[in-house]
Amino acid sequence: MARIKQAAPSALTVAIIAVISGHILGCAPVEREPTAEAPGEPEAQQADTGQGGQVGAQPDQASQGAESTGKYSPVKARARDFYAPNTEDLGPDEMRLIACGTGMPTARPKQAASCWLLELGNGDKFIFDIGTGSAERIAALQIPYNYLDKVFLSHLHTDHFGDLDALYVGGALAGRQKHLRVWGPSGETPERGTKYALEHLQKALTWDLDGRKGLTDPRGYNMEVNEFDYMGMNEVIYQENGVTIRSFPAIHSLDGPVSFVVEWNGFKFVFGGDTYPNKWYAKYAKGADLAIHECFITVPDMIDKFKFTPQGALAVGTQIHTAPEAFGKVMSIIKPRMAVAYHFFKDYDTTASISDRIRTTYDGPLSLSIDYMVWNITKDDIRVRMAIVDEDVWPPPATDKPQLPDATQRIPYSDEISGGRLDMKKVLQPTYDEINKQYGIHEKQE
Ligand SMILES: [Zn+2]
Ligand SMILES: [Zn+2]
């Protein structure tokens, strides 16, 4: 079990009291080293990071100056306690996990559905699930789309793959110049498998894809589908560049759902898809550095807030999914360095009851996740923060030179539709002149 640092004794006291009272907001009692700039300040910090717990405050490079003075300054920056995308290097022995969707099947502004981005210090990046609404969270992270070409699906509910089309097409348009590679489980019948689902998803996109031919770099508009046996017991489904990913079954709705284990550089990361608590997770997730597992909203909240019938709430909230108290039981068996709960609407009036129920069965390190929560994991430290994102973000430049579209690939309009054009030649010609001159090209209007 790794050392988890605490800023000051007063924060530790707060955390311990919180645990005793059962109202801790996803933050285990932790031990932090005093930071040079923070005497007397940690209680506010503790409250701010109630979603996941501040674990190990490291000064970022921008504020090293203030850090070294050991005191507050009216002109020097203090250490940030949030993650600003595209401002931090990832160490060679470090992993970074970012929650890009933590909520329910019905996405809402605060929470997209299941999606997790795992970044490794060797440069590899993996997306686990791409649920409804999550593609915009990924966009906010300012990562070139060429690096976002590997997606692993736990199962085929839309809250776990509903934004695959958005990443597929939007990513290609914004700089992914290679196939999107997708891994997902088979089903009990071929029609319930990932291959069938994604072949038909691509068919559903026929109009979209045909309409882009001859207009954009075509290389990203392809999908490599890797379907693996959902019954595989910790079987290897991916092995490249020192990274091994295995899958094992989950118990959820129908046969087919799975969970994943990633092993790299001595680290073990586990992503659990939707499931009733199962013996395979208890076995194969043991000792994970970070273990994600679903944790559904409480049955009373399903009835009161989600308007389920009591019968439906009991069936869905405890039998199809994992209830909070059962989540805690699973984590007390596998004992991860950090347990991460997701799949609930995390609000001011739902968090305490979920935490209370988890704490009846588990007292270890815990993050009750929310979108944009970030974990930096090294051998001896796990730092939990929130990302602060820029809503005006644009896609980063492509990592390779764009390929010119082949205009001969355009599919023409019918004469009837083409004949409906208003005459805009004079209006548009100045723009053609401007761009032709600026870039030394000779484009003509259609
Ligand atoms: Zn599901
Ligand atoms: Zn789900």
Coordinates of C-alpha atoms and ligand atoms in Angstrom, one line a residue:
M1 CA 0.0 0.0 0.0
A2 CA 1.5 3.3 -1.0
R3 CA 2.0 6.3 1.1
I4 CA -0.6 8.9 0.6
K5 CA 0.4 12.3 1.7
Q6 CA -1.5 14.8 3.9
A7 CA -0.8 18.5 4.0
A8 CA -1.1 19.2 7.7
P9 CA -2.5 17.5 10.9
S10 CA -5.6 19.7 10.9
A11 CA -6.7 18.3 7.6
L12 CA -6.0 14.8 8.8
T13 CA -8.2 15.5 11.9
V14 CA -11.0 16.8 9.6
A15 CA -10.8 13.6 7.5
I16 CA -10.9 11.3 10.5
I17 CA -13.9 13.1 12.0
A18 CA -15.5 12.8 8.6
V19 CA -15.0 9.1 8.5
I20 CA -16.3 8.5 12.0
S21 CA -19.4 10.5 11.2
G22 CA -19.8 8.5 8.0
H23 CA -20.2 11.7 5.9
I24 CA -16.8 11.7 4.2
L25 CA -17.1 13.0 0.6
G26 CA -15.1 10.4 -1.1
C27 CA -11.9 11.1 0.8
A28 CA -10.2 8.6 3.0
P29 CA -8.1 9.7 5.9
V30 CA -4.8 10.4 4.2
E31 CA -1.4 11.4 5.2
R32 CA 0.2 14.3 3.4
E33 CA 3.6 16.0 3.8
P34 CA 3.5 19.6 4.7
T35 CA 3.8 21.8 1.6
A36 CA 6.0 24.9 1.9
E37 CA 3.3 27.3 1.0
A38 CA 0.4 26.0 2.8
P39 CA 0.6 26.4 6.6
G40 CA -2.8 27.0 8.1
E41 CA -4.6 26.6 4.7
P42 CA -5.4 22.9 4.3
E43 CA -8.9 22.9 5.8
A44 CA -10.3 24.9 3.0
Q45 CA -8.3 22.8 0.6
Q46 CA -9.8 19.6 2.1
A47 CA -13.3 21.0 1.7
D48 CA -12.6 21.9 -1.9
T49 CA -11.4 18.5 -2.9
G50 CA -14.2 16.7 -1.2
Q51 CA -14.9 14.8 -4.4
G52 CA -11.8 12.8 -4.4
G53 CA -9.3 13.9 -1.8
Q54 CA -6.2 15.8 -2.3
V55 CA -3.4 13.3 -2.2
G56 CA 0.1 14.7 -2.3
A57 CA 0.3 18.4 -3.3
Q58 CA 3.0 18.8 -5.8
P59 CA 4.0 22.3 -6.9
D60 CA 3.6 22.7 -10.6
Q61 CA 6.4 24.3 -12.6
A62 CA 4.7 27.6 -13.1
S63 CA 4.8 28.3 -9.4
Q64 CA 8.1 26.9 -8.3
G65 CA 9.2 30.4 -7.4
A66 CA 6.6 31.0 -4.8
E67 CA 7.0 27.5 -3.6
S68 CA 10.6 28.0 -2.8
T69 CA 10.0 31.2 -0.8
G70 CA 8.1 29.2 1.8
K71 CA 5.6 32.1 2.3
Y72 CA 2.7 33.8 0.7
S73 CA 3.5 36.6 -1.7
P74 CA 1.3 39.3 -3.1
V75 CA 3.0 39.1 -6.5
K76 CA 4.1 35.4 -6.9
A77 CA 1.8 32.6 -7.9
R78 CA 1.0 29.9 -5.4
A79 CA 0.9 26.2 -6.4
R80 CA -2.2 25.4 -8.4
D81 CA -4.4 22.6 -7.2
F82 CA -6.2 21.8 -10.4
Y83 CA -5.2 20.3 -13.7
A84 CA -5.0 22.6 -16.7
P85 CA -5.0 20.4 -19.9
N86 CA -1.8 20.7 -22.0
T87 CA 0.2 22.3 -19.3
E88 CA 1.9 19.3 -17.6
D89 CA 4.4 16.7 -18.7
L90 CA 3.6 13.1 -17.8
G91 CA 6.6 11.3 -16.2
P92 CA 8.0 8.1 -17.7
D93 CA 6.8 6.2 -14.6
E94 CA 3.5 7.9 -14.3
M95 CA -0.1 7.3 -15.3
R96 CA -2.8 9.9 -15.6
L97 CA -6.5 9.0 -15.6
I98 CA -9.2 11.6 -16.5
A99 CA -12.9 11.0 -16.0
C100 CA -14.7 12.1 -19.2
G101 CA -18.1 10.7 -18.2
T102 CA -19.2 9.4 -14.8
G103 CA -23.0 9.7 -14.8
M104 CA -26.1 7.8 -15.9
P105 CA -27.6 6.7 -19.3
T106 CA -29.3 10.1 -19.6
A107 CA -26.4 12.5 -20.0
R108 CA -26.7 15.9 -18.4
P109 CA -24.6 19.1 -18.5
K110 CA -22.7 18.2 -15.4
Q111 CA -22.1 14.5 -16.2
A112 CA -21.7 12.7 -19.5
A113 CA -22.1 8.9 -19.5
S114 CA -19.2 6.5 -18.8
C115 CA -15.8 7.4 -20.4
W116 CA -12.3 7.3 -19.0
L117 CA -9.0 8.4 -20.6
L118 CA -5.9 6.6 -19.4
E119 CA -2.6 8.2 -20.3
L120 CA 0.7 6.3 -19.8
G121 CA 4.2 7.7 -19.4
N122 CA 5.3 5.7 -22.5
G123 CA 3.0 7.9 -24.6
D124 CA 0.1 5.5 -25.1
K125 CA -3.4 6.7 -24.5
F126 CA -6.5 4.5 -24.1
I127 CA -10.2 5.4 -23.9
F128 CA -12.3 3.1 -21.9
D129 CA -16.0 3.5 -22.9
I130 CA -17.2 6.4 -24.8
G131 CA -20.7 7.0 -23.4
T132 CA -23.2 9.6 -24.5
G133 CA -22.0 13.1 -24.2
S134 CA -18.3 12.2 -23.5
A135 CA -16.8 13.2 -26.8
E136 CA -16.9 16.9 -25.8
R137 CA -15.0 16.1 -22.5
I138 CA -12.3 14.4 -24.6
A139 CA -12.2 17.5 -26.8
A140 CA -11.6 19.7 -23.8
L141 CA -8.4 17.9 -23.0
Q142 CA -6.5 19.4 -26.0
I143 CA -5.0 16.1 -27.0
P144 CA -4.2 15.6 -30.7
Y145 CA -6.7 13.2 -32.2
N146 CA -3.9 11.0 -33.7
Y147 CA -3.2 10.0 -30.1
L148 CA -6.8 9.1 -29.4
D149 CA -7.1 6.1 -31.7
K150 CA -7.7 3.3 -29.2
V151 CA -11.1 2.7 -27.6
F152 CA -12.1 -0.2 -25.4
L153 CA -15.9 -0.8 -24.8
S154 CA -17.1 -2.6 -21.7
H155 CA -20.5 -3.3 -23.3
L156 CA -23.0 -2.0 -25.9
H157 CA -25.3 0.1 -23.8
T158 CA -25.4 3.6 -25.2
D159 CA -24.2 5.1 -22.0
H160 CA -21.0 3.2 -22.7
F161 CA -20.6 3.7 -26.4
G162 CA -23.2 6.3 -27.5
D163 CA -20.5 8.9 -28.5
L164 CA -18.4 6.5 -30.5
D165 CA -19.8 8.1 -33.7
A166 CA -18.8 11.6 -32.4
L167 CA -15.2 10.5 -31.8
Y168 CA -15.1 8.6 -35.0
V169 CA -16.3 11.3 -37.3
G170 CA -15.4 14.4 -35.2
G171 CA -11.9 13.0 -34.4
A172 CA -11.2 12.3 -38.1
L173 CA -12.3 15.8 -39.0
A174 CA -10.1 17.3 -36.3
G175 CA -6.8 15.5 -37.1
R176 CA -7.0 11.8 -36.6
Q177 CA -5.2 10.6 -39.7
K178 CA -5.5 6.9 -39.0
H179 CA -8.1 4.2 -38.3
L180 CA -10.0 4.4 -35.1
R181 CA -9.2 1.1 -33.4
V182 CA -12.1 -0.3 -31.2
W183 CA -12.1 -3.3 -29.0
G184 CA -15.3 -4.8 -27.6
P185 CA -16.9 -8.0 -26.5
S186 CA -18.7 -10.6 -28.5
G187 CA -22.3 -11.5 -27.4
E188 CA -24.3 -14.7 -27.0
T189 CA -25.3 -14.4 -30.6
P190 CA -23.4 -12.6 -33.4
E191 CA -26.1 -9.8 -33.5
R192 CA -25.3 -9.0 -29.9
G193 CA -21.6 -8.6 -30.5
T194 CA -19.4 -5.5 -31.0
K195 CA -18.6 -6.4 -34.6
Y196 CA -22.3 -6.4 -35.6
A197 CA -23.0 -3.2 -33.7
L198 CA -20.1 -1.2 -35.2
E199 CA -20.6 -2.5 -38.8
H200 CA -24.2 -1.3 -38.5
L201 CA -23.1 2.0 -36.9
Q202 CA -20.9 2.6 -39.9
K203 CA -23.8 1.7 -42.2
A204 CA -25.9 4.2 -40.3
L205 CA -23.3 6.8 -41.1
T206 CA -23.3 6.2 -44.8
W207 CA -24.8 9.6 -45.7
D208 CA -22.4 11.4 -43.3
L209 CA -19.3 9.6 -44.7
D210 CA -20.3 9.8 -48.3
G211 CA -20.9 13.5 -47.9
R212 CA -17.3 14.1 -46.7
K213 CA -15.6 12.3 -49.6
G214 CA -13.4 14.5 -51.6
L215 CA -13.6 17.3 -49.1
T216 CA -11.4 16.2 -46.2
D217 CA -8.3 14.1 -45.4
P218 CA -9.9 10.6 -45.8
R219 CA -7.5 8.6 -43.7
G220 CA -9.4 8.8 -40.4
Y221 CA -12.8 7.6 -41.7
N222 CA -12.1 4.0 -41.1
M223 CA -12.7 1.8 -38.1
E224 CA -10.7 -1.3 -37.1
V225 CA -13.0 -3.5 -35.0
N226 CA -11.5 -6.1 -32.7
E227 CA -14.1 -8.3 -31.2
F228 CA -13.0 -10.6 -28.4
D229 CA -14.7 -13.4 -26.5
Y230 CA -16.7 -12.0 -23.7
M231 CA -16.2 -15.3 -21.8
G232 CA -12.4 -14.9 -21.8
M233 CA -11.1 -15.2 -18.2
N234 CA -8.4 -12.6 -17.8
E235 CA -7.4 -13.3 -21.4
V236 CA -5.1 -11.0 -23.2
I237 CA -6.9 -8.9 -25.8
Y238 CA -4.2 -6.3 -26.4
Q239 CA -0.4 -6.4 -26.2
E240 CA 1.7 -3.6 -27.7
N241 CA 4.5 -1.3 -26.6
G242 CA 4.8 -2.9 -23.1
V243 CA 1.1 -2.6 -22.4
T244 CA -1.1 -5.7 -21.7
I245 CA -4.8 -5.4 -21.5
R246 CA -7.0 -8.4 -20.4
S247 CA -10.7 -8.8 -20.1
F248 CA -13.0 -10.9 -17.9
P249 CA -16.8 -11.1 -17.8
A250 CA -19.3 -8.9 -16.0
I251 CA -22.9 -9.7 -15.1
H252 CA -25.2 -7.1 -16.5
S253 CA -28.5 -7.1 -18.5
L254 CA -27.5 -9.9 -20.9
D255 CA -24.4 -12.0 -21.5
G256 CA -21.6 -9.9 -23.1
P257 CA -20.4 -7.1 -20.8
V258 CA -16.8 -7.3 -19.6
S259 CA -14.2 -5.5 -17.4
F260 CA -10.6 -4.7 -18.3
V261 CA -7.2 -4.9 -16.6
V262 CA -4.3 -2.8 -17.9
E263 CA -0.8 -3.7 -16.9
W264 CA 2.1 -1.5 -17.7
N265 CA 5.5 -0.8 -16.1
G266 CA 4.5 -2.5 -12.8
F267 CA 1.2 -0.7 -12.6
K268 CA -2.2 -2.3 -12.6
F269 CA -5.3 -0.3 -13.6
V270 CA -8.8 -1.9 -13.6
F271 CA -11.8 -0.6 -15.4
G272 CA -15.0 -2.3 -14.4
G273 CA -18.0 -2.1 -16.7
D274 CA -21.6 -2.3 -15.5
T275 CA -22.1 -5.4 -13.4
Y276 CA -23.7 -7.1 -10.4
P277 CA -20.8 -7.7 -8.1
N278 CA -18.9 -10.6 -9.6
K279 CA -16.2 -13.1 -8.5
W280 CA -14.0 -12.4 -11.5
Y281 CA -13.6 -8.7 -10.5
A282 CA -12.9 -9.9 -6.9
K283 CA -10.1 -12.1 -8.3
Y284 CA -8.5 -10.2 -11.2
A285 CA -8.7 -6.7 -9.8
K286 CA -7.0 -7.6 -6.6
G287 CA -4.2 -5.2 -5.5
A288 CA -4.9 -2.7 -8.4
D289 CA -3.2 0.7 -8.2
L290 CA -6.5 2.2 -9.2
A291 CA -9.7 0.3 -9.6
I292 CA -12.8 1.8 -11.2
H293 CA -16.1 0.0 -10.5
E294 CA -19.7 1.1 -11.0
C295 CA -21.7 2.3 -8.0
F296 CA -25.3 3.0 -8.7
I297 CA -27.4 5.7 -7.1
T298 CA -29.2 4.5 -3.9
V299 CA -32.5 2.8 -4.2
P300 CA -34.3 5.5 -2.3
D301 CA -32.9 8.2 -4.7
M302 CA -33.9 6.1 -7.7
I303 CA -37.5 6.2 -6.4
D304 CA -37.5 9.8 -5.2
K305 CA -35.4 11.5 -7.8
F306 CA -35.4 9.2 -10.8
K307 CA -39.1 8.2 -10.4
F308 CA -38.5 4.5 -10.6
T309 CA -41.2 2.3 -9.1
P310 CA -39.9 0.7 -5.8
Q311 CA -39.9 -2.7 -7.6
G312 CA -38.0 -1.3 -10.5
A313 CA -35.5 0.5 -8.3
L314 CA -34.7 -2.6 -6.3
A315 CA -34.2 -4.7 -9.4
V316 CA -32.1 -2.2 -11.4
G317 CA -30.3 -0.6 -8.4
T318 CA -29.3 -3.8 -6.7
Q319 CA -29.4 -6.7 -9.2
I320 CA -28.5 -5.2 -12.7
H321 CA -26.0 -2.7 -11.2
T322 CA -23.9 -2.5 -8.1
A323 CA -25.5 -0.8 -5.1
P324 CA -23.1 1.5 -3.0
E325 CA -22.9 -0.9 -0.1
A326 CA -22.0 -3.7 -2.5
F327 CA -19.4 -1.5 -4.2
G328 CA -17.8 -1.1 -0.8
K329 CA -17.8 -4.8 -0.2
V330 CA -16.1 -5.4 -3.6
M331 CA -13.4 -2.8 -2.7
S332 CA -12.8 -4.3 0.7
I333 CA -12.0 -7.6 -1.1
I334 CA -9.6 -6.2 -3.7
K335 CA -8.0 -3.5 -1.6
P336 CA -6.8 -1.1 -4.3
R337 CA -4.5 1.8 -3.7
M338 CA -7.5 4.0 -4.9
A339 CA -11.1 2.9 -5.4
V340 CA -13.1 4.9 -7.9
A341 CA -16.9 4.9 -7.9
Y342 CA -19.0 6.1 -10.9
H343 CA -22.4 5.7 -12.5
F344 CA -24.4 8.0 -10.2
F345 CA -25.6 11.6 -10.4
K346 CA -23.3 13.2 -7.9
D347 CA -25.1 16.1 -6.3
Y348 CA -25.2 17.9 -3.0
D349 CA -28.1 15.7 -1.9
T350 CA -27.0 12.3 -3.3
T351 CA -23.3 12.2 -2.4
A352 CA -23.6 11.7 1.4
S353 CA -26.0 8.8 1.2
I354 CA -23.9 7.0 -1.4
S355 CA -20.8 7.6 0.8
D356 CA -22.6 6.5 3.9
R357 CA -23.5 3.2 2.3
I358 CA -20.1 2.6 0.9
R359 CA -18.6 3.2 4.3
T360 CA -20.6 0.5 5.9
T361 CA -18.4 -2.0 4.0
Y362 CA -15.2 -0.2 3.0
D363 CA -12.9 2.2 4.7
G364 CA -10.0 2.5 2.2
P365 CA -9.0 5.2 -0.2
L366 CA -12.0 6.3 -2.3
S367 CA -12.9 8.8 -5.0
L368 CA -16.5 9.4 -5.7
S369 CA -16.0 10.5 -9.3
I370 CA -17.4 13.4 -11.3
D371 CA -16.5 14.5 -14.8
Y372 CA -13.1 16.0 -15.2
M373 CA -11.7 14.4 -12.0
V374 CA -8.0 13.6 -12.6
W375 CA -5.7 11.1 -11.0
N376 CA -1.9 11.2 -11.3
I377 CA -0.5 7.8 -10.3
T378 CA 3.1 7.1 -9.5
K379 CA 4.7 4.2 -7.5
D380 CA 4.4 6.1 -4.2
D381 CA 1.8 8.7 -4.7
I382 CA -1.7 9.2 -6.0
R383 CA -2.7 12.8 -6.6
V384 CA -6.4 13.6 -7.2
R385 CA -7.5 16.9 -8.7
M386 CA -10.1 18.4 -10.9
A387 CA -9.4 19.6 -14.4
I388 CA -10.4 23.1 -15.3
V389 CA -11.2 23.3 -18.9
D390 CA -11.6 26.0 -21.5
E391 CA -15.0 26.0 -23.1
D392 CA -13.7 27.9 -26.1
V393 CA -11.2 25.0 -26.9
W394 CA -10.3 24.3 -30.6
P395 CA -8.8 21.0 -31.8
P396 CA -5.0 20.9 -31.5
P397 CA -3.1 20.8 -34.7
A398 CA -2.7 17.4 -36.4
T399 CA 0.5 15.7 -35.6
D400 CA 1.2 14.9 -39.2
K401 CA 0.8 16.9 -42.4
P402 CA -2.8 16.8 -43.6
Q403 CA -3.5 15.0 -46.9
L404 CA -5.2 17.0 -49.5
P405 CA -8.6 15.8 -50.4
D406 CA -9.1 14.1 -53.8
A407 CA -11.8 16.3 -55.4
T408 CA -12.5 13.5 -57.9
Q409 CA -14.0 11.5 -55.0
R410 CA -16.9 14.0 -54.5
I411 CA -20.3 12.6 -55.0
P412 CA -22.2 15.2 -57.1
Y413 CA -25.6 16.7 -56.4
S414 CA -28.4 15.8 -58.8
D415 CA -29.0 18.4 -61.5
E416 CA -32.3 19.4 -59.8
I417 CA -30.6 20.2 -56.4
S418 CA -27.6 21.8 -58.0
G419 CA -29.9 24.0 -60.1
G420 CA -31.3 25.5 -56.9
R421 CA -28.1 27.5 -56.1
L422 CA -28.4 31.3 -55.8
D423 CA -25.7 33.1 -57.7
M424 CA -23.1 34.0 -55.1
K425 CA -20.0 34.1 -57.4
K426 CA -19.4 37.8 -57.0
V427 CA -20.0 37.6 -53.2
L428 CA -17.6 34.8 -52.7
Q429 CA -14.9 35.7 -55.2
P430 CA -13.0 38.1 -52.8
T431 CA -12.6 35.2 -50.4
Y432 CA -11.1 33.0 -53.2
D433 CA -8.8 35.9 -54.2
E434 CA -7.7 36.4 -50.7
I435 CA -6.9 32.8 -49.9
N436 CA -5.4 32.1 -53.4
K437 CA -3.0 35.0 -52.9
Q438 CA -2.2 34.2 -49.3
Y439 CA -1.4 30.6 -50.0
G440 CA -0.2 30.7 -53.6
I441 CA -2.9 28.4 -54.9
H442 CA -5.4 28.7 -57.8
E443 CA -8.7 27.4 -56.5
K444 CA -11.9 28.2 -58.6
Q445 CA -15.5 28.2 -57.5
E446 CA -17.7 25.3 -58.5
Ligands
ZN1 ZN -25.1 -1.0 -19.0
ZN2 ZN -24.2 2.0 -17.7

